[in-house]
Coordinates of C-alpha atoms in Angstrom, one line a residue:
Chain A
X271 CA 44.5 -79.7 -283.7
X272 CA 42.3 -77.2 -282.1
X273 CA 38.6 -77.8 -281.3
X274 CA 37.4 -74.7 -283.2
X275 CA 38.8 -76.2 -286.5
X276 CA 37.0 -79.5 -286.1
X277 CA 33.7 -77.7 -285.3
X278 CA 34.2 -75.5 -288.6
X279 CA 35.2 -78.9 -290.6
X280 CA 32.1 -80.9 -289.3
X281 CA 29.8 -78.1 -290.0
X282 CA 31.2 -77.8 -293.2
X283 CA 30.8 -81.5 -293.9
X284 CA 27.1 -81.5 -292.7
X285 CA 26.3 -78.6 -294.9
X286 CA 28.2 -80.2 -298.0
X287 CA 26.4 -83.7 -297.8
X288 CA 23.1 -81.9 -297.1
X289 CA 23.8 -79.8 -300.2
X290 CA 24.3 -82.9 -302.3
X291 CA 21.3 -84.7 -300.9
X292 CA 18.6 -82.5 -300.3
X293 CA 17.7 -82.1 -304.1
X294 CA 17.7 -85.9 -304.7
X295 CA 15.7 -86.4 -301.7
X296 CA 13.2 -83.7 -302.7
X297 CA 12.7 -85.6 -306.0
X298 CA 12.0 -88.6 -304.2
X299 CA 9.4 -87.0 -301.9
X300 CA 7.7 -85.4 -304.8
X301 CA 7.6 -88.6 -306.9
X302 CA 4.9 -89.7 -304.4
X303 CA 2.9 -86.6 -304.5
X304 CA -0.7 -86.8 -305.8
X305 CA -0.8 -83.3 -307.1
X306 CA 0.1 -82.7 -310.7
X307 CA 1.5 -79.5 -309.3
X308 CA 4.6 -81.1 -308.2
X309 CA 5.7 -78.7 -305.6
X310 CA 2.2 -78.5 -304.0
X311 CA 1.6 -81.5 -301.6
X312 CA -1.6 -83.1 -302.5
X313 CA -1.4 -86.5 -300.5
X314 CA 0.6 -89.5 -300.9
X315 CA 0.1 -91.5 -304.1
X316 CA 2.0 -93.7 -306.5
X317 CA -0.3 -92.8 -309.5
X318 CA 3.0 -91.2 -311.3
X319 CA 4.7 -94.7 -311.0
X320 CA 1.7 -96.2 -312.8
X321 CA 1.7 -93.4 -315.3
X322 CA 5.5 -94.0 -316.0
X323 CA 5.0 -97.8 -316.6
X324 CA 2.4 -96.7 -319.2
X325 CA 4.6 -94.2 -320.9
X326 CA 5.6 -95.9 -324.2
X327 CA 8.0 -93.2 -325.2
X328 CA 10.0 -93.2 -322.0
X329 CA 10.0 -97.0 -321.7
X330 CA 11.1 -97.4 -325.4
X331 CA 14.1 -94.7 -324.8
X332 CA 15.2 -96.4 -321.6
X333 CA 15.3 -99.8 -323.5
X334 CA 17.4 -98.0 -326.2
X335 CA 19.7 -96.4 -323.7
X336 CA 20.3 -99.7 -321.8
X337 CA 21.1 -101.4 -325.2
X338 CA 23.5 -98.6 -326.2
X339 CA 25.2 -98.4 -322.7
X340 CA 25.7 -102.2 -322.5
X341 CA 27.4 -102.5 -325.8
X342 CA 29.3 -99.2 -325.1
X343 CA 30.6 -100.3 -321.6
X344 CA 31.8 -103.5 -323.3
X345 CA 33.6 -101.8 -326.2
X346 CA 35.0 -99.1 -324.1
X347 CA 36.3 -101.5 -321.5
X348 CA 38.1 -103.5 -323.9
X349 CA 39.7 -100.4 -325.6
X350 CA 40.1 -98.6 -322.3
X351 CA 42.0 -101.6 -320.7
X352 CA 44.2 -101.9 -323.5
X353 CA 45.1 -98.2 -323.3
X354 CA 45.6 -98.5 -319.5
X355 CA 47.9 -101.4 -319.9
X356 CA 49.9 -99.7 -322.6
X357 CA 50.3 -96.6 -320.4
X358 CA 51.0 -98.4 -317.0
X359 CA 53.2 -101.1 -318.3
X360 CA 55.2 -100.4 -321.5
X361 CA 57.5 -97.7 -320.1
X362 CA 58.6 -95.0 -322.9
X363 CA 57.2 -96.2 -326.2
X364 CA 56.9 -94.4 -329.3
X365 CA 53.5 -92.6 -329.3
X366 CA 53.3 -92.7 -325.6
X367 CA 52.7 -88.8 -325.2
X368 CA 50.2 -89.0 -327.9
X369 CA 48.2 -91.7 -326.3
X370 CA 48.4 -90.0 -322.9
X371 CA 47.2 -86.9 -324.5
X372 CA 44.3 -88.5 -326.4
X373 CA 43.4 -90.4 -323.0
X374 CA 43.3 -87.4 -320.7
X375 CA 41.8 -84.7 -323.1
X376 CA 38.5 -86.4 -323.4
X377 CA 38.0 -86.3 -319.6
X378 CA 37.8 -82.5 -319.6
X379 CA 36.7 -81.9 -322.9
X380 CA 33.4 -79.5 -323.1
X381 CA 30.8 -81.9 -324.3
X382 CA 29.5 -79.7 -327.2
X383 CA 32.9 -79.9 -328.7
X384 CA 33.2 -83.5 -328.7
X385 CA 29.7 -83.9 -329.9
X386 CA 29.9 -81.4 -332.8
X387 CA 33.3 -82.7 -333.9
X388 CA 32.1 -86.4 -333.9
X389 CA 29.1 -85.4 -335.8
X390 CA 31.0 -83.7 -338.6
X391 CA 33.1 -86.7 -338.7
X392 CA 30.3 -88.9 -339.1
X393 CA 28.8 -86.8 -341.9
X394 CA 32.1 -86.5 -343.7
X395 CA 32.8 -90.1 -343.5
X396 CA 29.3 -90.7 -345.1
X397 CA 30.2 -88.4 -347.9
X398 CA 33.4 -90.3 -348.7
X399 CA 32.9 -93.9 -347.9
X400 CA 29.3 -94.3 -347.6
X401 CA 29.6 -95.3 -343.8
X402 CA 27.8 -94.8 -341.5
X403 CA 24.7 -94.4 -343.4
X404 CA 22.6 -91.9 -341.4
X405 CA 22.9 -91.4 -337.9
X406 CA 21.4 -93.6 -335.2
X407 CA 22.5 -96.4 -332.6
X408 CA 25.8 -97.0 -334.4
X409 CA 27.0 -93.5 -334.4
X410 CA 25.8 -93.1 -330.7
X411 CA 27.7 -96.1 -329.8
X412 CA 30.9 -95.0 -331.3
X413 CA 30.7 -91.8 -329.7
X414 CA 30.1 -93.0 -326.4
X415 CA 33.0 -95.6 -326.6
X416 CA 35.3 -92.6 -327.7
X417 CA 34.6 -90.6 -324.4
X418 CA 34.0 -93.4 -322.0
X419 CA 37.1 -95.5 -322.9
X420 CA 39.3 -92.6 -321.5
X421 CA 37.6 -93.0 -318.2
X422 CA 38.2 -96.7 -318.3
X423 CA 41.8 -96.1 -319.2
X424 CA 42.4 -93.8 -316.3
X425 CA 41.0 -96.3 -313.9
X426 CA 42.9 -99.2 -315.4
X427 CA 46.0 -97.2 -315.5
X428 CA 46.1 -96.5 -311.8
X429 CA 45.1 -100.0 -311.0
X430 CA 47.9 -101.6 -313.0
X431 CA 50.4 -99.1 -311.8
X432 CA 50.0 -100.0 -308.2
X433 CA 50.0 -104.0 -309.2
X434 CA 53.0 -105.8 -307.9
X435 CA 54.9 -107.0 -311.1
X436 CA 57.0 -109.6 -309.2
X437 CA 53.8 -111.9 -309.4
X438 CA 54.0 -112.0 -313.1
X439 CA 57.6 -112.0 -313.3
X440 CA 57.4 -115.1 -310.9
X441 CA 55.0 -116.8 -313.3
X442 CA 57.3 -116.0 -316.3
X443 CA 60.3 -117.5 -314.6
X444 CA 58.3 -120.6 -314.0
X445 CA 57.6 -120.9 -317.7
X446 CA 54.4 -119.3 -318.4
X447 CA 53.9 -117.6 -321.7
X448 CA 52.9 -114.0 -321.6
X449 CA 49.4 -114.7 -322.8
X450 CA 49.0 -117.4 -320.0
X451 CA 50.3 -114.9 -317.4
X452 CA 47.8 -112.3 -318.4
X453 CA 45.0 -114.6 -318.1
X454 CA 46.0 -116.4 -315.0
X455 CA 47.7 -113.9 -313.0
X456 CA 47.0 -110.3 -314.2
X457 CA 43.3 -110.6 -315.2
X458 CA 42.1 -112.0 -311.9
X459 CA 43.9 -109.3 -309.9
X460 CA 42.6 -106.5 -312.0
X461 CA 39.0 -107.9 -312.4
X462 CA 37.4 -105.6 -309.9
X463 CA 39.0 -102.7 -311.6
X464 CA 37.7 -103.9 -314.9
X465 CA 34.2 -104.4 -313.5
X466 CA 34.3 -100.6 -312.1
X467 CA 35.5 -99.5 -315.5
X468 CA 32.5 -101.4 -317.1
X469 CA 30.1 -99.8 -314.7
X470 CA 31.5 -96.3 -315.1
X471 CA 31.3 -96.6 -318.9
X472 CA 27.7 -97.9 -318.7
X473 CA 26.7 -94.9 -316.4
X474 CA 28.4 -92.2 -318.6
X475 CA 26.7 -93.6 -321.7
X476 CA 23.4 -94.1 -319.9
X477 CA 23.5 -90.5 -318.5
X478 CA 24.8 -88.6 -321.8
X479 CA 22.7 -85.9 -323.2
X480 CA 24.8 -83.6 -325.1
X481 CA 26.9 -85.8 -327.3
X482 CA 24.1 -88.1 -327.9
X483 CA 22.0 -85.1 -329.0
X484 CA 24.6 -84.3 -331.8
X485 CA 25.1 -87.7 -333.2
X486 CA 21.5 -89.2 -332.9
X487 CA 19.2 -89.4 -335.8
X488 CA 15.4 -89.6 -336.2
X489 CA 14.0 -92.5 -334.2
X490 CA 17.1 -93.0 -332.0
X491 CA 16.2 -90.7 -329.0
X492 CA 18.0 -92.1 -325.9
X493 CA 16.3 -91.7 -322.4
X494 CA 18.2 -88.4 -321.6
X495 CA 17.1 -86.8 -325.0
X496 CA 13.6 -87.7 -324.3
X497 CA 13.9 -86.4 -320.7
X498 CA 15.6 -83.1 -321.5
X499 CA 12.7 -82.3 -324.2
X500 CA 10.3 -82.9 -321.2
X501 CA 12.1 -81.1 -318.3
X502 CA 12.7 -78.1 -320.5
X503 CA 9.0 -77.4 -320.5
X504 CA 8.8 -77.6 -316.6
X505 CA 8.9 -80.1 -313.8
X506 CA 7.0 -83.4 -314.4
X507 CA 6.0 -85.8 -311.7
X508 CA 6.6 -88.7 -314.0
X509 CA 10.3 -87.6 -314.3
X510 CA 10.5 -87.5 -310.4
X511 CA 9.1 -91.0 -310.3
X512 CA 11.9 -91.9 -312.9
X513 CA 14.4 -90.2 -311.0
X514 CA 13.6 -92.1 -307.7
X515 CA 13.7 -95.5 -309.4
X516 CA 17.2 -94.6 -310.9
X517 CA 18.5 -93.6 -307.5
X518 CA 17.3 -96.6 -306.0
X519 CA 18.9 -98.9 -308.6
X520 CA 22.3 -97.0 -308.3
X521 CA 22.1 -97.1 -304.3
X522 CA 21.7 -100.7 -304.4
X523 CA 24.4 -101.3 -307.0
X524 CA 26.8 -99.1 -305.2
X525 CA 26.3 -100.6 -301.8
X526 CA 26.6 -104.2 -303.3
X527 CA 29.8 -103.3 -305.2
X528 CA 31.2 -101.6 -302.1
X529 CA 30.5 -104.6 -300.0
X530 CA 31.9 -107.1 -302.5
X531 CA 35.1 -104.9 -302.8
X532 CA 35.6 -104.7 -299.0
X533 CA 35.2 -108.5 -298.9
X534 CA 37.9 -109.0 -301.7
X535 CA 40.2 -106.4 -300.1
X536 CA 40.1 -108.5 -296.7
X537 CA 40.3 -111.8 -298.5
X538 CA 43.5 -110.5 -300.3
X539 CA 45.0 -109.1 -297.0
X540 CA 44.3 -112.5 -295.3
X541 CA 46.0 -114.2 -298.5
X542 CA 48.8 -112.3 -298.3
X543 CA 49.3 -112.9 -294.4
X544 CA 48.9 -116.5 -294.7
X545 CA 51.6 -116.3 -297.6
X546 CA 54.0 -114.4 -295.5
X547 CA 53.3 -116.7 -292.5
X548 CA 54.0 -119.8 -294.8
X549 CA 57.2 -118.5 -296.1
X550 CA 58.5 -117.3 -292.6
Chain B
X133 CA 61.9 -114.6 -331.8
X134 CA 60.4 -114.3 -328.2
X135 CA 61.5 -110.8 -327.9
X136 CA 60.1 -109.8 -331.3
X137 CA 56.6 -111.5 -330.6
X138 CA 56.5 -109.6 -327.3
X139 CA 57.3 -106.3 -329.0
X140 CA 54.6 -106.9 -331.7
X141 CA 52.2 -107.9 -329.2
X142 CA 52.8 -104.7 -327.3
X143 CA 52.8 -102.6 -330.5
X144 CA 49.1 -104.2 -331.1
X145 CA 48.0 -103.5 -327.6
X146 CA 48.8 -99.7 -327.8
X147 CA 47.9 -99.2 -331.5
X148 CA 44.3 -100.5 -331.1
X149 CA 43.1 -97.8 -328.8
X150 CA 45.5 -95.3 -330.0
X151 CA 44.1 -95.8 -333.6
X152 CA 40.4 -95.5 -332.4
X153 CA 41.2 -92.3 -330.5
X154 CA 43.2 -91.0 -333.5
X155 CA 40.1 -91.4 -335.9
X156 CA 37.3 -90.6 -333.5
X157 CA 38.9 -88.0 -331.2
X158 CA 41.8 -86.3 -332.9
X159 CA 40.8 -86.2 -336.5
X160 CA 37.4 -84.8 -336.0
X161 CA 39.1 -81.5 -334.7
X162 CA 40.6 -81.1 -338.1
X163 CA 37.2 -81.6 -339.7
X164 CA 35.9 -78.9 -337.3
X165 CA 38.5 -76.6 -338.1
X166 CA 38.0 -77.2 -342.0
X167 CA 34.2 -76.5 -341.5
X168 CA 34.8 -73.5 -339.4
X169 CA 36.3 -71.9 -342.6
X170 CA 33.7 -73.1 -345.0
X171 CA 30.8 -71.1 -346.4
X172 CA 27.2 -71.9 -345.3
X173 CA 24.6 -73.3 -347.8
X174 CA 21.2 -74.7 -347.8
X175 CA 21.0 -78.4 -347.9
X176 CA 22.7 -81.4 -346.6
X177 CA 25.3 -81.1 -345.3
X178 CA 24.9 -77.5 -344.6
X179 CA 28.3 -76.2 -345.7
X180 CA 30.2 -75.7 -349.0
X181 CA 33.0 -77.9 -349.8
X182 CA 36.5 -76.1 -349.3
X183 CA 37.8 -77.4 -352.6
X184 CA 36.1 -77.2 -356.0
X185 CA 37.3 -78.3 -359.4
X186 CA 36.5 -75.0 -361.4
X187 CA 37.7 -76.7 -364.6
X188 CA 39.6 -80.1 -364.8
X189 CA 42.8 -78.4 -364.0
X190 CA 41.9 -75.6 -361.8
X191 CA 41.3 -76.3 -358.1
X192 CA 39.3 -73.5 -356.3
X193 CA 40.0 -73.3 -352.7
X194 CA 37.7 -70.8 -350.7
X195 CA 38.6 -70.1 -346.9
X196 CA 35.8 -68.4 -345.2
X197 CA 37.3 -66.2 -342.4
X198 CA 34.1 -64.4 -342.2
X199 CA 32.8 -67.0 -339.5
X200 CA 35.4 -65.8 -337.2
X201 CA 35.2 -62.1 -338.1
X202 CA 31.4 -62.6 -337.3
X203 CA 32.2 -64.1 -333.9
X204 CA 34.7 -61.2 -333.3
X205 CA 32.4 -58.3 -334.3
X206 CA 29.1 -59.6 -332.7
X207 CA 29.1 -58.4 -329.0
X208 CA 26.6 -61.4 -328.3
X209 CA 29.5 -63.9 -328.9
X210 CA 32.2 -62.0 -327.1
X211 CA 29.9 -61.4 -324.0
X212 CA 29.1 -65.1 -324.1
X213 CA 32.7 -66.0 -324.0
X214 CA 33.6 -63.7 -321.2
X215 CA 30.4 -64.7 -319.2
X216 CA 31.5 -68.3 -319.7
X217 CA 34.9 -67.7 -318.3
X218 CA 33.4 -65.8 -315.5
X219 CA 31.0 -68.2 -314.5
X220 CA 33.4 -71.0 -314.8
X221 CA 35.9 -69.2 -312.7
X222 CA 33.7 -68.2 -309.8
X223 CA 32.2 -71.7 -309.7
X224 CA 35.6 -73.3 -309.6
X225 CA 36.5 -71.0 -306.6
X226 CA 33.3 -72.0 -304.7
X227 CA 33.7 -75.6 -305.4
X228 CA 37.3 -75.1 -304.0
X229 CA 36.1 -73.2 -301.0
X230 CA 33.3 -75.7 -300.2
X231 CA 35.2 -78.6 -301.4
X232 CA 38.4 -78.5 -299.3
X233 CA 37.0 -78.4 -295.9
X234 CA 35.0 -81.4 -297.1
X235 CA 37.8 -83.3 -298.5
X236 CA 39.8 -82.5 -295.4
X237 CA 37.0 -83.9 -292.9
X238 CA 36.9 -87.0 -295.1
X239 CA 40.6 -87.5 -295.0
X240 CA 40.7 -87.0 -291.4
X241 CA 37.6 -89.0 -290.4
X242 CA 38.5 -92.4 -288.9
X243 CA 39.0 -95.1 -291.5
X244 CA 35.7 -97.0 -290.8
X245 CA 33.8 -93.9 -291.6
X246 CA 36.0 -92.8 -294.5
X247 CA 34.9 -95.0 -297.2
X248 CA 31.3 -94.5 -296.5
X249 CA 31.9 -90.7 -296.8
X250 CA 33.8 -91.2 -300.0
X251 CA 30.8 -93.4 -301.2
X252 CA 28.4 -90.5 -300.2
X253 CA 30.5 -88.1 -302.5
X254 CA 30.6 -90.4 -305.4
X255 CA 26.9 -91.7 -305.4
X256 CA 25.3 -88.6 -306.7
X257 CA 27.8 -88.9 -309.6
X258 CA 26.6 -92.3 -310.5
X259 CA 22.9 -91.0 -310.7
X260 CA 21.8 -89.1 -313.5
X261 CA 23.5 -85.6 -313.9
X262 CA 20.4 -84.4 -315.9
X263 CA 18.0 -85.4 -313.3
X264 CA 19.9 -83.9 -310.4
X265 CA 20.3 -80.5 -312.3
X266 CA 16.3 -80.8 -313.0
X267 CA 15.8 -81.3 -309.3
X268 CA 16.9 -77.9 -308.7
X269 CA 14.1 -76.5 -310.6
X270 CA 11.6 -77.8 -308.3
X271 CA 13.6 -76.3 -305.4
X272 CA 14.3 -72.7 -306.9
X273 CA 11.2 -71.9 -309.0
X274 CA 8.7 -69.1 -307.6
X275 CA 6.3 -71.8 -306.2
X276 CA 9.3 -74.3 -305.4
X277 CA 10.5 -75.8 -302.3
X278 CA 12.5 -72.8 -300.9
X279 CA 9.9 -70.0 -301.7
X280 CA 7.0 -72.2 -300.4
X281 CA 8.9 -72.7 -297.2
X282 CA 9.9 -69.1 -296.6
X283 CA 6.4 -68.0 -297.5
X284 CA 4.8 -70.5 -295.1
X285 CA 7.1 -69.1 -292.4
X286 CA 6.5 -65.7 -293.1
X287 CA 9.9 -64.7 -293.8
X288 CA 8.9 -63.3 -297.1
X289 CA 5.8 -61.9 -298.6
X290 CA 6.6 -62.6 -302.4
X291 CA 8.5 -65.4 -303.7
X292 CA 12.2 -64.4 -304.6
X293 CA 13.2 -65.0 -308.3
X294 CA 16.0 -67.5 -308.1
X295 CA 15.3 -69.8 -311.3
X296 CA 16.6 -68.4 -314.6
X297 CA 19.3 -66.3 -312.8
X298 CA 23.0 -66.4 -312.7
X299 CA 22.8 -67.6 -309.1
X300 CA 20.9 -70.6 -310.3
X301 CA 23.6 -71.4 -312.8
X302 CA 26.3 -70.9 -310.1
X303 CA 24.4 -73.3 -307.7
X304 CA 23.9 -75.8 -310.5
X305 CA 27.6 -76.0 -311.5
X306 CA 28.8 -76.2 -308.0
X307 CA 26.4 -78.8 -307.2
X308 CA 27.3 -80.9 -310.2
X309 CA 31.0 -80.7 -310.1
X310 CA 31.8 -80.6 -306.5
X311 CA 32.5 -84.4 -306.4
X312 CA 35.3 -83.9 -309.1
X313 CA 36.8 -81.2 -306.9
X314 CA 36.7 -83.3 -303.7
X315 CA 38.2 -86.5 -304.8
X316 CA 41.4 -85.2 -306.1
X317 CA 41.6 -82.9 -303.0
X318 CA 40.9 -86.0 -300.9
X319 CA 43.7 -87.9 -302.7
X320 CA 46.2 -85.1 -301.9
X321 CA 45.2 -84.5 -298.4
X322 CA 45.2 -88.1 -297.6
X323 CA 49.0 -88.1 -298.4
X324 CA 49.7 -85.1 -296.2
X325 CA 52.1 -85.7 -293.3
X326 CA 50.2 -84.4 -290.4
X327 CA 53.2 -84.5 -288.1
X328 CA 54.6 -81.4 -290.3
X329 CA 51.4 -79.4 -288.9
X330 CA 52.1 -80.6 -285.4
X331 CA 55.7 -79.7 -285.6
X332 CA 54.7 -76.3 -287.0
X333 CA 52.1 -75.8 -284.2
X334 CA 55.0 -76.9 -281.8
X335 CA 57.1 -74.2 -283.0
X336 CA 54.4 -71.6 -282.5
X337 CA 53.0 -71.1 -285.8
X338 CA 49.4 -70.1 -286.0
X339 CA 47.1 -72.5 -287.7
X340 CA 46.2 -70.2 -290.6
X341 CA 49.7 -69.6 -291.5
X342 CA 50.5 -73.3 -291.2
X343 CA 47.8 -73.9 -293.6
X344 CA 49.1 -71.4 -296.2
X345 CA 52.7 -72.4 -295.8
X346 CA 52.5 -76.2 -295.4
X347 CA 49.0 -77.7 -296.2
X348 CA 48.4 -75.6 -299.4
X349 CA 51.7 -76.2 -301.1
X350 CA 51.7 -80.0 -300.2
X351 CA 48.4 -80.4 -301.4
X352 CA 48.8 -78.1 -304.5
X353 CA 48.5 -81.0 -307.2
X354 CA 45.0 -81.9 -305.7
X355 CA 44.0 -78.3 -305.8
X356 CA 45.2 -77.8 -309.5
X357 CA 43.6 -81.2 -310.8
X358 CA 40.3 -80.6 -308.9
X359 CA 40.1 -76.9 -310.3
X360 CA 40.9 -78.0 -313.8
X361 CA 38.3 -80.7 -313.7
X362 CA 35.7 -78.1 -312.8
X363 CA 36.9 -75.3 -314.8
X364 CA 37.4 -76.7 -318.3
X365 CA 34.0 -78.5 -318.7
X366 CA 32.2 -75.6 -316.8
X367 CA 33.2 -73.1 -319.4
X368 CA 31.4 -75.3 -322.1
X369 CA 28.7 -76.5 -320.0
X370 CA 25.3 -76.6 -321.9
X371 CA 22.9 -78.3 -319.6
X372 CA 23.0 -76.1 -316.5
X373 CA 22.6 -72.8 -318.3
X374 CA 20.0 -74.3 -320.4
X375 CA 17.8 -75.5 -317.4
X376 CA 18.6 -73.2 -314.8
X377 CA 19.8 -69.9 -316.6
X378 CA 17.6 -67.3 -317.8
X379 CA 17.5 -66.4 -321.6
X380 CA 20.1 -63.7 -321.2
X381 CA 22.5 -65.8 -319.1
X382 CA 24.5 -66.8 -322.2
X383 CA 27.2 -69.2 -322.2
X384 CA 29.3 -70.1 -324.9
X385 CA 28.2 -73.9 -324.9
X386 CA 24.8 -72.9 -325.2
X387 CA 25.6 -70.4 -328.1
X388 CA 27.3 -73.4 -329.9
X389 CA 24.3 -75.4 -329.3
X390 CA 21.9 -73.0 -330.6
X391 CA 23.8 -72.0 -333.7
X392 CA 23.8 -75.9 -334.6
X393 CA 20.5 -77.0 -333.6
X394 CA 18.2 -73.9 -334.1
X395 CA 20.1 -71.8 -336.6
X396 CA 21.5 -74.8 -338.4
X397 CA 24.8 -72.7 -339.0
X398 CA 27.2 -75.7 -338.9
X399 CA 30.2 -73.3 -340.0
X400 CA 29.6 -70.6 -337.3
X401 CA 29.1 -73.4 -334.7
X402 CA 32.4 -74.9 -335.8
X403 CA 34.1 -71.5 -335.4
X404 CA 32.6 -71.3 -332.0
X405 CA 33.9 -74.8 -331.0
X406 CA 37.6 -73.7 -332.3
X407 CA 37.3 -70.5 -330.4
X408 CA 36.6 -72.2 -327.3
X409 CA 39.2 -74.8 -327.8
X410 CA 41.8 -72.1 -328.3
X411 CA 40.7 -70.5 -325.0
X412 CA 41.0 -73.9 -323.3
X413 CA 44.1 -75.3 -324.8
X414 CA 46.3 -74.0 -322.0
X415 CA 44.3 -75.3 -319.1
X416 CA 43.9 -78.5 -320.9
X417 CA 47.6 -79.0 -321.2
X418 CA 48.2 -78.0 -317.6
X419 CA 45.7 -80.8 -316.7
X420 CA 47.3 -83.3 -318.8
X421 CA 50.7 -82.4 -317.2
X422 CA 49.3 -82.9 -313.8
X423 CA 47.6 -86.2 -314.5
X424 CA 50.7 -87.5 -316.3
X425 CA 52.8 -86.7 -313.3
X426 CA 50.2 -88.3 -311.0
X427 CA 50.6 -91.6 -313.1
X428 CA 54.4 -91.5 -312.9
X429 CA 54.4 -90.9 -309.1
X430 CA 52.1 -93.8 -308.6

């Protein structure tokens, strides 16, 4: 490996990470700017955080978004785990190709198409069976579950595919019923992946603007909808403060999750070594 | 009996998510197709029914192809399509050019660093997409970070117009979708057997040629997966052109949004969606093929 290539790779990496983080850092810095003119520095201040705490519209929207994201994450994790289980474990079953197609397509489908098609479905359903009556939290949640369960399914499928099936087979040979095997063996092993899937689904829902805009009704404006209507009019210091708080929460969450997973990994490796040592 | 119960259980496990996706993901496309050939009317819902009973035994079926004719004849729509394809293709290429060295560097970093670097690639993805696009407004606008810095340094006398240009749209897409390119590339590069490159170098192969004949073919699955993860959503992107693009940088996702929300023309919006799907069906199928193979290999 020549030194020249390394210099190229290292400088590209430095540039790439700077590119990813400069916009986020600039939002954080400007959130502490006294001036309303956002990009003109007027001294250090936390007034925009105070303003944010008194902005009923943003707070209400955030509360609604949290609620939808939590319900969505739970539903999407349930459905996505089932789909991932079927795709990773059931071999070639009837309808497998269809399920694979319906799980991978939402990952890349442009959001405007998903949003429009779900709205038209809800309108048609309301005409035919009278449900869902109008649009609001229910329709937003259904829409979010639909696209985020696909992400969960992919995460679960790849985790389950690398799972050592002999553990489950051993438990079955020892007389455990399939349901018991699932709860005692499979579930504890895949729990980190389930947690990751839940968080992923939560984030996707919390962050979604386009699909929510199509399927929301009056009085059900989620946080991204309110933020979008604000930033369309230009930069706003309150939004910078909001972004800073979100970045902080996500960073803490990711670092904690990363540390937890590393510890789990180490513990598993140790357990495996002990098991091997005990057998040998 | 036991075997029967196992099979019934399995059928239930796969049927629940399949039915959900069938109802809320697949069936809606048929409804979009139906409404794309319906006529527009005032009222709610703002489209005419496809079938009407003229008398008790005469069924009237009206299929409006004029929505599609409208798309075909109006240069605005054709330009929006071509523009979307161009913007998505150029952005995908830029993502690949930036993403490949980045993924290579991460895959070749020592293991202690590798997880941290991967975390740094993924962290922006977990923070709000909308807010990250919005951050660029503060950087690119006429009295924004870049222009203020350059003006203060005396490099320029007048601000450079960057916001509301195609440049800003490219930048926004590359910025937002870069992690989607880097992660599959990383997965492919990590599996690459480095001794092949060493062998090629020992046999006198120059690095660039080794890259083209060994590295690229062996990491092809990552290149294809990453490119499609960027290209397909970028074609229909709405937020980035709406916030960073100018009024004339039309992309098809934005056209659909405006037909639906501003003009309230649901049939034309549906026709735009169907036309976009026709355009994307081949890339989506290629993506599914690549994904499916990945799943099988693991």
